[in-house]
């Protein structure tokens, strides 16, 4: 009898073979099931409550998957792919997850029948390459030198994205705002130069776009009310210095034997503070912003000299102001000159809802924009912010890559037909796999219909007929429960979003199919006791 050899540590959990691949596929389908109903203009929202009781209402695929905290190792792949789609192109996260789930579901029967995963993976990669090639072929380039036409195109792309979001009713209003914000930026379109600020209260229509930097008025001391609230072409000093009396004696021990000595120390502190303030005043600075606190003495001093100050400004706001207005964030007030001071055309402080906001407009150095969002509940404004993030990303992509395809399931049906036709030209196992891959694309129009409460089978039959007659832009018409030419209906998406989605979904499916064993290694006794000791010492 052969002796049994134990290689793995005792308690190691190992599962392998066909059952492991099937179990991974089931886990991924469960994740896809979680976001299935959020797809499209009639998609439902999910309310997710975390362990601290914080509620989030969202229909953004990436947000939902992040909050669900998926623990299954294979299913986590789907979460990562949704995140990568969100980071790369900003939208289409739900579509990617659904597509991956459907590809795996359609490949399941082949695994059941004993086909080797490598054969399936090879065919899937081939099919994905054909699909991407087809998207590039049929995508319509809409590059125009006419700024008006270019604007209209970008607004259509933004409106298509927003039609599946919470703010679909206000999509005209917000798509204009998003396009304005992106067009304000310079050629590199840096995302961090668009700030989004949320102010509770008011209606959505009161949201506004500021062509410059805006941030909430920070904590302020007495004397603030007497400072002027607007300037034309002010000089701006951005500091990383505390303008308060207590700063000099922190972490110091002083031993004195008479009152005069103490008086000298107090006087020295006042002298140091006043010399800092005087240098700012003499340099002609009108607006002083600091990352650290600005005390009441300094606030009063600035008010007497018609200067404005704000302390405890958030770091990202200060950096955006610096990029937009020029100058530098300085740690000393010595040698103040034009090169370290910023400037803008107009500075003003205004009341928005219950908060006061500082506005810097007409910034010379960098082009920047700030969206100020209004709305009722906090969760609602948070979801508006997520929706606008997707729209901004799509408009940025459309500016850089100017080819678009029709949305609403049209491009998916076109790809499905192309791949089905291709599968008939080849023999063997590949034919079956590519046909199954082709069928997977139909999940998008089918789910759009199901979420809207339509008869999905009926509409898909109509779509197949139209695409067989070469109506490549025919997709689901949500408003009339029918099919329509979505290119003419201006339901547009940048082609790069679809290419990214197909590539990501296919790669994720291949990755999950290629895993045939999961090994969970238990913590050794020594490691566990060490961790316990460290926790004990830490406590």
C-alpha positions in Angstrom: 0.0 0.0 0.0 1.2 3.5 -0.9 2.1 5.6 2.1 0.1 8.9 2.3 2.2 12.0 2.0 0.9 15.2 3.6 2.3 18.3 1.9 -0.1 21.0 3.1 -0.4 22.3 6.6 -3.1 20.7 8.8 -6.4 22.6 8.5 -5.7 23.8 4.9 -8.9 24.1 3.0 -8.4 23.0 -0.6 -11.0 22.5 -3.3 -10.2 21.8 -6.9 -11.3 20.6 -10.3 -14.5 21.0 -12.2 -16.6 21.6 -9.1 -14.3 24.5 -8.1 -14.8 26.3 -11.5 -18.5 25.8 -11.3 -18.6 27.1 -7.7 -16.7 30.3 -8.8 -19.1 30.8 -11.7 -22.1 30.6 -9.3 -20.4 33.2 -7.0 -20.0 35.6 -9.9 -23.6 35.1 -11.0 -24.7 36.0 -7.5 -22.7 39.3 -7.7 -24.2 40.0 -11.1 -27.7 39.3 -9.7 -27.1 42.0 -7.0 -26.7 44.8 -9.6 -28.9 43.4 -12.4 -31.9 45.6 -11.7 -29.9 48.8 -11.6 -29.2 48.9 -15.4 -30.7 51.5 -17.6 -33.1 54.5 -17.4 -35.7 52.5 -15.6 -33.2 50.8 -13.2 -34.0 50.5 -9.5 -31.8 51.9 -6.7 -30.2 49.9 -3.9 -30.3 51.0 -0.3 -27.2 49.8 1.5 -26.7 50.2 5.2 -23.2 49.7 6.7 -22.3 48.4 10.2 -22.4 51.9 11.5 -25.9 52.5 10.3 -24.9 54.9 7.5 -27.4 54.5 4.6 -26.3 54.9 0.9 -28.8 55.0 -1.9 -27.2 54.3 -5.3 -27.6 52.7 -8.7 -24.0 53.0 -9.7 -22.6 49.5 -10.1 -19.1 50.3 -8.8 -20.5 52.1 -5.6 -22.8 49.2 -4.8 -20.1 46.5 -5.2 -17.7 48.5 -3.1 -20.2 48.8 -0.3 -21.3 45.1 -0.4 -17.9 44.0 0.8 -17.8 40.8 -1.2 -15.6 38.1 0.5 -15.7 35.3 -2.0 -12.2 35.3 -3.7 -13.4 34.7 -7.2 -16.4 37.0 -6.9 -14.0 39.8 -5.8 -12.6 39.8 -9.4 -15.9 41.2 -10.5 -15.7 44.0 -7.9 -12.1 44.8 -9.1 -13.2 44.9 -12.7 -16.1 47.3 -11.9 -13.6 49.5 -10.1 -11.2 49.5 -13.0 -14.1 50.4 -15.4 -15.1 53.2 -13.0 -11.5 54.5 -12.8 -10.7 54.2 -16.5 -13.9 55.5 -18.2 -16.2 56.3 -15.3 -19.4 54.7 -16.6 -20.7 51.3 -17.7 -19.8 49.5 -14.5 -23.2 47.6 -14.2 -22.9 46.6 -17.9 -19.5 45.1 -17.4 -20.6 43.0 -14.3 -23.7 41.8 -16.1 -21.7 40.9 -19.3 -19.1 38.9 -17.3 -21.9 37.1 -15.4 -23.7 36.2 -18.6 -20.5 35.0 -20.4 -19.7 32.7 -17.4 -23.3 31.5 -17.3 -23.3 30.6 -21.0 -19.9 28.8 -20.6 -21.1 26.8 -17.7 -22.7 24.1 -19.8 -19.3 23.5 -21.6 -17.5 23.0 -18.3 -20.3 20.7 -17.2 -19.8 18.6 -20.3 -16.2 18.2 -19.5 -14.6 20.7 -22.0 -11.2 22.0 -20.9 -11.3 25.6 -19.6 -8.2 26.5 -21.8 -10.2 25.7 -25.0 -13.0 28.0 -23.8 -10.6 30.8 -22.8 -8.8 30.7 -26.2 -12.2 31.0 -28.0 -13.4 33.8 -25.7 -10.2 35.9 -26.4 -10.7 35.4 -30.1 -14.3 36.5 -29.9 -13.4 39.6 -27.8 -10.9 40.7 -30.4 -13.5 40.4 -33.2 -16.0 42.3 -31.1 -13.6 45.1 -30.4 -12.6 45.3 -34.1 -16.3 45.5 -35.0 -16.9 48.4 -32.6 -14.0 50.3 -34.1 -15.3 49.6 -37.6 -18.9 50.8 -37.1 -18.2 53.7 -34.6 -19.0 57.1 -36.0 -16.5 59.8 -35.8 -18.2 63.1 -34.9 -15.1 65.3 -34.9 -16.2 68.8 -35.9 -14.4 72.1 -35.9 -17.7 73.8 -35.2 -17.8 74.5 -31.5 -21.6 74.6 -31.4 -21.9 71.1 -33.0 -19.2 69.7 -30.7 -21.1 71.0 -27.6 -24.3 69.4 -28.8 -22.5 66.1 -29.3 -21.0 66.2 -25.8 -24.3 67.2 -24.2 -25.9 64.1 -25.9 -23.3 61.8 -24.5 -23.7 63.3 -21.0 -27.5 63.1 -21.2 -27.3 59.4 -22.2 -25.2 58.7 -19.1 -27.5 60.7 -16.8 -30.7 59.1 -18.2 -30.1 56.0 -16.1 -29.3 58.0 -12.9 -31.3 59.5 -10.1 -31.3 62.9 -11.7 -32.7 61.7 -15.1 -35.5 64.3 -15.0 -33.0 67.1 -14.8 -30.6 65.6 -17.3 -30.9 68.6 -19.7 -29.9 71.0 -17.0 -27.0 68.9 -15.7 -25.6 67.8 -19.0 -25.1 71.4 -20.0 -23.4 72.1 -16.6 -21.1 69.0 -17.0 -20.1 70.0 -20.5 -19.4 73.6 -19.4 -17.3 72.3 -16.6 -15.2 70.0 -18.8 -14.8 72.6 -21.6 -13.4 75.2 -19.0 -10.5 72.9 -18.3 -7.2 73.0 -20.3 -6.2 70.3 -22.9 -5.1 67.7 -20.4 -8.6 67.7 -18.8 -7.3 67.1 -15.2 -10.2 65.6 -13.2 -8.9 67.1 -9.9 -9.5 70.7 -11.3 -13.2 70.1 -11.1 -14.3 70.5 -7.5 -17.7 69.3 -6.3 -19.2 71.0 -3.3 -22.5 69.9 -1.7 -24.9 72.2 0.1 -28.0 70.7 1.8 -31.3 72.5 1.1 -32.8 74.2 -1.9 -33.8 72.5 -5.1 -31.7 70.6 -7.7 -32.2 73.5 -10.2 -30.4 75.8 -7.8 -27.1 73.9 -8.4 -24.6 76.1 -10.2 -21.3 76.0 -11.9 -18.5 78.4 -10.9 -15.8 79.1 -13.4 -13.1 79.2 -10.8 -12.5 77.9 -7.2 -15.2 77.9 -4.5 -15.1 76.5 -1.0 -17.0 76.8 2.2 -16.1 79.6 4.6 -14.0 78.1 7.3 -14.1 78.6 11.1 -13.7 82.3 11.9 -13.2 84.5 15.0 -14.7 87.8 16.1 -13.8 90.7 13.8 -14.5 88.6 10.7 -17.8 90.4 10.0 -15.9 93.7 9.6 -13.7 92.4 6.8 -14.7 93.3 3.2 -16.5 90.5 1.4 -15.3 91.3 -2.2 -12.3 92.5 -4.1 -11.3 93.2 -7.7 -7.8 91.7 -8.6 -6.7 91.0 -5.1 -3.3 89.6 -4.2 -3.7 86.3 -2.5 -1.3 84.8 0.1 -1.6 81.0 0.7 0.0 80.1 4.0 0.9 77.0 6.0 1.5 79.1 9.1 -0.5 79.5 12.4 -1.3 83.1 13.0 -2.1 82.7 16.7 -0.5 83.8 19.9 -0.1 80.4 21.4 2.1 79.0 18.7 5.4 80.2 20.0 5.3 78.6 23.5 4.1 75.1 22.6 6.3 72.3 23.8 8.6 74.6 25.8 9.3 75.0 29.5 10.3 78.4 30.7 11.5 79.1 34.3 11.2 82.7 35.5 12.0 84.4 38.8 10.3 87.8 38.3 7.3 89.4 36.6 9.3 91.6 34.2 10.8 88.5 32.6 7.4 87.1 32.0 6.2 90.4 30.5 9.2 90.3 28.1 8.1 86.9 26.9 4.5 88.0 26.4 5.7 91.1 24.5 8.1 89.0 22.4 5.2 86.8 21.4 3.0 89.8 20.4 6.0 91.3 18.5 6.6 88.1 16.5 2.8 87.8 15.6 2.5 91.5 14.7 5.7 91.4 12.5 4.2 88.5 10.6 0.9 90.3 10.1 2.7 93.6 9.1 4.8 91.8 6.5 1.6 90.4 4.9 0.0 93.9 5.0 3.0 95.7 3.5 3.3 93.2 0.7 -0.2 94.4 -0.5 -1.9 91.1 0.2 -5.7 91.5 0.3 -6.8 87.8 0.8 -5.0 85.6 3.3 -5.8 81.8 3.2 -4.1 79.4 5.7 -4.2 75.7 6.2 -3.7 76.3 9.9 -5.8 78.5 12.3 -5.9 82.3 12.1 -6.5 83.7 15.6 -8.8 86.5 16.8 -5.9 89.0 17.0 -5.0 88.4 13.4 -8.6 88.5 12.3 -9.1 91.9 14.0 -5.8 93.2 12.6 -6.8 92.2 9.0 -10.3 93.7 9.4 -8.8 97.1 10.5 -6.7 97.1 7.3 -9.5 96.1 4.8 -8.0 92.6 4.4 -9.9 89.3 4.2 -8.7 86.1 5.9 -9.7 82.4 6.2 -8.0 79.8 8.4 -8.2 76.0 8.5 -8.8 75.8 4.7 -8.8 72.2 3.5 -5.6 71.1 1.8 -7.2 70.1 -1.5 -9.1 73.5 -1.7 -5.8 75.3 -1.0 -4.0 73.3 -3.6 -6.7 74.0 -6.2 -6.6 77.7 -5.4 -2.8 77.7 -5.7 -3.0 76.0 -9.1 -5.7 78.3 -10.4 -4.5 81.6 -9.0 -0.7 81.0 -9.1 1.7 81.7 -6.3 2.8 79.1 -3.8 1.8 77.7 -0.4 4.4 79.4 1.8 5.7 78.5 5.3 7.3 81.8 6.0 6.3 85.5 5.5 9.8 86.6 4.8 10.6 87.9 1.3 7.0 88.1 0.1 7.0 89.0 -3.6 4.9 88.6 -6.7 6.1 85.1 -7.5 4.7 83.6 -4.3 1.4 85.5 -4.2 -1.6 84.5 -6.3 -4.2 86.7 -7.9 -7.6 86.4 -9.6 -9.9 88.8 -11.3 -12.6 88.8 -8.7 -13.0 87.5 -5.1 -16.3 87.4 -3.3 -18.0 85.7 -0.3 -21.6 84.8 -0.8 -24.4 83.0 1.2 -25.5 79.7 -0.3 -28.2 78.0 1.7 -27.1 77.9 5.3 -23.4 78.2 4.4 -21.1 81.0 3.3 -18.8 80.3 0.3 -15.7 82.0 -0.9 -15.5 82.4 -4.7 -12.3 83.0 -6.7 -13.2 83.7 -10.4 -11.2 84.8 -13.4 -8.2 82.7 -12.4 -5.2 83.4 -14.7 -3.0 80.3 -14.2 -5.0 77.1 -14.5 -8.5 76.6 -15.8 -10.7 75.2 -13.0 -14.4 74.8 -12.3 -16.4 74.1 -9.2 -19.9 72.5 -9.2 -22.1 73.5 -6.2 -24.9 71.0 -5.8 -28.1 71.6 -3.9 -30.8 69.2 -2.9 -32.8 67.8 0.0 -31.4 64.8 1.8 -27.7 64.1 2.2 -27.9 60.7 0.6 -29.7 62.3 -2.4 -26.9 64.8 -2.9 -24.3 62.1 -2.6 -25.9 60.1 -5.4 -26.1 63.3 -7.5 -22.4 63.7 -7.0 -21.7 60.1 -8.1 -24.0 60.5 -11.2 -22.2 63.7 -12.2 -18.8 62.0 -11.7 -19.9 59.4 -14.3 -21.1 62.1 -16.7 -17.9 64.2 -16.3 -15.8 61.1 -17.1 -17.9 60.3 -20.2 -17.6 63.9 -21.5 -13.8 63.8 -20.9 -13.6 60.6 -22.9 -15.8 61.9 -25.7 -13.5 65.0 -26.0 -10.4 62.9 -26.2 -11.8 60.0 -28.4 -14.4 61.5 -30.7 -16.0 58.3 -32.0 -19.4 57.3 -30.6 -21.8 54.3 -30.9 -25.5 54.1 -30.2 -26.5 53.0 -26.7 -29.7 51.4 -25.4 -28.6 47.9 -26.4 -28.0 48.7 -30.1 -24.3 48.1 -30.2 -24.7 44.9 -28.1 -27.2 43.5 -30.6 -24.9 44.4 -33.6 -22.0 42.6 -31.9 -24.2 39.6 -31.1 -25.2 39.3 -34.8 -21.6 39.7 -36.0 -20.2 37.1 -33.7 -23.1 34.7 -34.4 -22.4 35.0 -38.2 -18.7 34.5 -37.6 -19.3 31.4 -35.5 -21.1 29.7 -38.4 -18.0 30.0 -40.6 -15.8 27.9 -38.3 -15.9 24.3 -37.2 -15.4 22.4 -34.0 -15.8 23.5 -30.3 -14.9 27.1 -31.1 -18.2 27.5 -33.0 -20.2 26.6 -29.9 -18.2 28.9 -27.6 -18.3 31.9 -29.8 -22.1 31.4 -30.4 -22.5 31.3 -26.6 -20.4 34.5 -26.3 -22.5 36.2 -29.0 -25.6 35.3 -27.0 -24.2 36.9 -23.9 -24.4 40.4 -25.4 -28.2 40.1 -25.5 -28.3 40.4 -21.7 -27.9 44.2 -22.0 -31.1 44.9 -24.1 -32.9 42.1 -22.3 -32.2 43.6 -18.9 -33.1 47.1 -20.1 -36.5 45.7 -21.1 -37.0 43.8 -17.9 -36.1 46.7 -15.7 -38.6 48.9 -17.6 -41.3 46.2 -17.2 -41.5 45.4 -21.0 -42.0 42.0 -22.7 -38.3 41.3 -23.2 -38.7 38.3 -25.6 -41.0 40.3 -27.9 -38.6 43.3 -28.1 -35.5 41.1 -28.6 -37.2 39.4 -31.5 -38.0 42.7 -33.1 -34.3 43.8 -32.5 -33.0 40.6 -34.1 -35.2 41.2 -37.1 -34.0 44.8 -37.5 -30.3 43.8 -37.1 -30.7 41.0 -39.6 -31.9 43.7 -42.1 -28.7 45.6 -41.3 -30.4 48.2 -39.0 -27.2 48.3 -36.9 -28.3 51.2 -34.7 -31.6 49.8 -33.6 -32.0 49.5 -29.8 -34.6 49.5 -27.1 -36.9 52.6 -27.0 -37.7 53.0 -23.3 -40.3 55.8 -23.8 -42.5 53.9 -26.3 -42.0 50.2 -25.4 -40.6 49.5 -28.8 -37.4 49.5 -30.9 -36.0 52.6 -32.6 -32.8 53.9 -34.3 -30.9 55.0 -31.2 -28.3 56.9 -33.3 -31.0 59.2 -34.6 -32.6 59.4 -31.1 -29.2 60.7 -29.9 -28.7 57.9 -27.3 -24.9 58.0 -27.7 -21.9 56.5 -25.8 -18.2 57.0 -26.6 -16.9 53.9 -28.4 -14.0 53.7 -26.0 -16.4 52.9 -23.1 -17.8 49.9 -25.0 -14.3 48.6 -26.0 -13.1 48.9 -22.4 -16.2 47.1 -21.2 -15.9 44.2 -23.6 -12.2 43.8 -22.9 -12.6 43.9 -19.2 -15.6 41.5 -19.1 -13.9 39.0 -21.3 -10.6 39.1 -19.4 -12.5 38.7 -16.1 -14.4 35.7 -17.4 -11.2 34.1 -18.7 -9.5 34.7 -15.3 -12.3 33.1 -13.4 -12.5 30.1 -15.8 -8.7 29.6 -15.5 -8.8 29.1 -11.7 -9.3 25.4 -10.9 -8.2 25.3 -7.3 -8.6 27.5 -4.2 -6.3 26.9 -1.3 -7.0 28.6 2.0 -4.0 28.5 4.3 -4.9 28.6 8.0 -2.9 30.8 10.4 -0.3 28.8 12.2 -0.5 28.5 16.0 2.8 30.5 16.4 1.5 33.3 14.2 -1.8 33.5 16.1 -0.1 33.7 19.5 2.4 36.3 18.2 -0.5 38.4 16.9 -2.3 38.0 20.3 0.9 39.1 22.1 1.3 42.2 19.9 -2.3 43.1 20.5 -1.8 42.7 24.2 1.3 44.9 24.1 -0.5 47.4 21.9 -3.5 47.5 24.3 
